[in-house]
Coordinates of C-alpha atoms in Angstrom, one line a residue:
X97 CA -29.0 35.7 12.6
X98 CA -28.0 32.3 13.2
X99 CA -26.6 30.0 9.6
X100 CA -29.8 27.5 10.6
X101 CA -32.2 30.6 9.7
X102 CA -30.5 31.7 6.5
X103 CA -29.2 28.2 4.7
X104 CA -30.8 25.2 4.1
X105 CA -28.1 23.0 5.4
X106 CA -24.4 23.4 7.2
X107 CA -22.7 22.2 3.4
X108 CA -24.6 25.5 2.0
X109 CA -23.7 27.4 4.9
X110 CA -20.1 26.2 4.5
X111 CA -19.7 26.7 0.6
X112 CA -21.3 30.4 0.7
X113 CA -18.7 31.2 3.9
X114 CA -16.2 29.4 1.4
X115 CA -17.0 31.3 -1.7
X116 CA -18.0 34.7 -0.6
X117 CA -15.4 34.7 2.4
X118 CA -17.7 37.3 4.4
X119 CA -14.7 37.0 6.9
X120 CA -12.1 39.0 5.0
X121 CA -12.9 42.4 7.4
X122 CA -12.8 40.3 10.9
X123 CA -9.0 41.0 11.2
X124 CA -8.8 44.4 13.0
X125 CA -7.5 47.2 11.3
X126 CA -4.7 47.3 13.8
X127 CA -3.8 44.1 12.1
X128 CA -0.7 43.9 9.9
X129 CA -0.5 42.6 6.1
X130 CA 0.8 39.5 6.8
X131 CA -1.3 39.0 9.8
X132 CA -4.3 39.5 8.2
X133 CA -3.1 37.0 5.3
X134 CA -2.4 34.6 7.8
X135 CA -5.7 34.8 9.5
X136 CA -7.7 34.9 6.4
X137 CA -5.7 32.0 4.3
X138 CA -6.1 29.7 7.9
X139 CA -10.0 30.5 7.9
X140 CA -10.4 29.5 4.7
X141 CA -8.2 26.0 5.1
X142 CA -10.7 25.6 7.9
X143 CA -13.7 26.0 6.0
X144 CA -12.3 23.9 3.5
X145 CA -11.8 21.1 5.8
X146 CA -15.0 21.4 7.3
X147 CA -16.6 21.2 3.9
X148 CA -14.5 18.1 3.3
X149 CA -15.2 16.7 6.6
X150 CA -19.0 17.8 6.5
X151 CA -19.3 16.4 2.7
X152 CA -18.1 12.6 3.9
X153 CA -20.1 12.7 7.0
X154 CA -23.3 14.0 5.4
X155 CA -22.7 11.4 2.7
X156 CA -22.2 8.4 5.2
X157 CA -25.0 9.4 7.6
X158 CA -27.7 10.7 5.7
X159 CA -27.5 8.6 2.3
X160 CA -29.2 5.4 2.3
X161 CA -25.7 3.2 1.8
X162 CA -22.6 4.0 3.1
X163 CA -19.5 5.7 1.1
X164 CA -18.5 3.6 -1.6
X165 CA -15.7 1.6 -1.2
X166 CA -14.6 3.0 -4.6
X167 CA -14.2 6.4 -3.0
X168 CA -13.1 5.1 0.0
X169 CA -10.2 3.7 -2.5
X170 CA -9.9 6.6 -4.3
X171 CA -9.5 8.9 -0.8
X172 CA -6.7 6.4 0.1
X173 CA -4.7 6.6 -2.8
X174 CA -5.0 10.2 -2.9
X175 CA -3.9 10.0 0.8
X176 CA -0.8 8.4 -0.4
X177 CA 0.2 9.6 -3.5
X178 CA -0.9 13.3 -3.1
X179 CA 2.4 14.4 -4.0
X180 CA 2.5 12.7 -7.4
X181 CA 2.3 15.3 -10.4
X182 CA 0.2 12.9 -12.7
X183 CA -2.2 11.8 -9.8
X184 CA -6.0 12.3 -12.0
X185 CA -9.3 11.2 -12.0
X186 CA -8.1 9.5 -15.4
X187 CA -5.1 7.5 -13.6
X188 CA -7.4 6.4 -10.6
X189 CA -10.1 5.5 -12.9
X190 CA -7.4 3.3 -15.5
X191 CA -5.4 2.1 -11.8
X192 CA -8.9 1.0 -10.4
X193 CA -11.0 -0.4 -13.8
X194 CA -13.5 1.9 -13.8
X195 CA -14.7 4.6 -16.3
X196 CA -13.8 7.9 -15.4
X197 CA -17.3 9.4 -15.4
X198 CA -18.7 6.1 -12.7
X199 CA -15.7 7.2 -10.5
X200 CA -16.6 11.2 -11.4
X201 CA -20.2 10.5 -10.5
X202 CA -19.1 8.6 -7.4
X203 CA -16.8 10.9 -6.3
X204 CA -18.8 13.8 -6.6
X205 CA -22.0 11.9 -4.9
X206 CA -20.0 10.8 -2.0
X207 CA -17.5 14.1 -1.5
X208 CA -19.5 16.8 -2.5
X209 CA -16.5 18.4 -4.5
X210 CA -14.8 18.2 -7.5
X211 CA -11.9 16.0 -7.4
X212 CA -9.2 18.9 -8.6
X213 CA -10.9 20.9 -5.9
X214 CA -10.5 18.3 -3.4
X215 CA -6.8 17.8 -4.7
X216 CA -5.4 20.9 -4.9
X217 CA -6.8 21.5 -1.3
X218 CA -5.2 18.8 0.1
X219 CA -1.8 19.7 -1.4
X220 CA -2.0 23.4 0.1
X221 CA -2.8 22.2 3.6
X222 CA 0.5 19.9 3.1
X223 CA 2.2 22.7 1.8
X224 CA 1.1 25.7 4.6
X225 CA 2.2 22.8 6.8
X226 CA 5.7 22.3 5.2
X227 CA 6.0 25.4 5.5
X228 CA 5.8 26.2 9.1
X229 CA 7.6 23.1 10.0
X230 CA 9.9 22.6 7.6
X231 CA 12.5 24.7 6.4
X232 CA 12.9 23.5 2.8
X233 CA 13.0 26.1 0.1
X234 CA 9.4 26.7 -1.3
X235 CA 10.8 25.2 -5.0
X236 CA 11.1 22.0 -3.2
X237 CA 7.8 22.1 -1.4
X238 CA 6.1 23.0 -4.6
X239 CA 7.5 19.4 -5.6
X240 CA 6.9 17.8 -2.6
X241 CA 3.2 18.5 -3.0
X242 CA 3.0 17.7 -6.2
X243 CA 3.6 20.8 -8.7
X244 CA 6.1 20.5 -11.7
X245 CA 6.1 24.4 -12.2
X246 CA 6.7 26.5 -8.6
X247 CA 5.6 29.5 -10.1
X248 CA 1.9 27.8 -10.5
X249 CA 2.7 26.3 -6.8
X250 CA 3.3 30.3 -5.6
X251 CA 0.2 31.6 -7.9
X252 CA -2.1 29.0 -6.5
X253 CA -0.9 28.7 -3.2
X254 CA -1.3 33.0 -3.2
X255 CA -4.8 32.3 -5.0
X256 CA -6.1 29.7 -2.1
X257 CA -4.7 31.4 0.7
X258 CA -4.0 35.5 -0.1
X259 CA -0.3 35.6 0.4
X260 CA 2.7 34.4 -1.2
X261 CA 4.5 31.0 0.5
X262 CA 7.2 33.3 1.4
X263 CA 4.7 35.7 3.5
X264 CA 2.9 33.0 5.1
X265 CA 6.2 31.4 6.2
X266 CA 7.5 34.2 7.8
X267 CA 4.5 35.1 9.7
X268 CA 4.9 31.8 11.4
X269 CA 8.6 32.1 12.0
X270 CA 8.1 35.7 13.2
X271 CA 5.1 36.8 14.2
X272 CA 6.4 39.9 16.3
X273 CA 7.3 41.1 13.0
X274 CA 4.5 40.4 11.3
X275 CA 3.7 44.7 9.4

């Protein structure tokens, strides 16, 4: 069955692939623990972006006016300042001059998302890439993405992506030993 005979649109498509993650039991069985994390937390970064990606286009193309240039705003900041602990819909909305429920409503029209949602992905994707690039301890990732408590970071990040930092690390550093 192809997704254009069972959803409505690509967006539902991607947020039932997102939420039910049908895609757990693709790994083989032959597949380690770690590998299977690994596979599983980078299809679901994927589907995450895709959503993102899909969300802005969908918004842009199909709507009747382009993405706001509030949002547009908001996606910048966000771009720079990601990493920021107190970065909130209530600090963009006070830094920008607009009430927080316009820039909710605007945000949600235009991204599709919630802005946590949209947040918190954003700082795992930074994170799973500090990670395999980086070799920082994952305390200092945790603050470089923009957590005050690592143990939230580790919970979250093992939430989002079914294996601790540590795991997902070390499958990239050593696949071959990958259980």
């Amino acid at each position: 069955m192809y997704a254009s005979e069972s959803f409505e649109s690509v967006e539902i498509f991607l947020e039932a692939w997102q939420s039910a993650r049908p895609y757990v039991g693709f790994p083989p069985k032959s597949a380690g623990t770690q590998e299977r994390a690994v596979f599983i937390s980078n299809l679901d970064v994927l589907l995450g972006r895709l959503r993102n990606q899909y969300s802005g286009l969908t918004s842009a193309s199909h709507s009747p006016r382009p993405v706001s240039p509030l949002v547009q705003r908001v996606l910048q900041r966000i771009s720079e300042a990601y990493a920021d602990p107190d970065l909130s819909l209530d600090a963009l909305s006070n830094r920008l001059a607009v009430s927080r429920r316009h820039l909710c409503r605007k945000w949600k029209e235009h991204i599709g998302q919630s802005f946590g949602e949209y947040l918190a992905g954003l700082r795992m994707e930074k994170a799973a890439a500090l990670l395999k690039e980086s070799s920082f301890g994952v305390k200092t990732i945790s603050v470089m993405v923009g957590y005050r408590d690592c143990n939230y970071f580790i919970r979250d990040f093992r939430k989002r992506l079914n294996c601790t930092p540590r795991q997902f690390r070390l499958t990239f550093l050593h696949p071959e030993k990958s259980p």
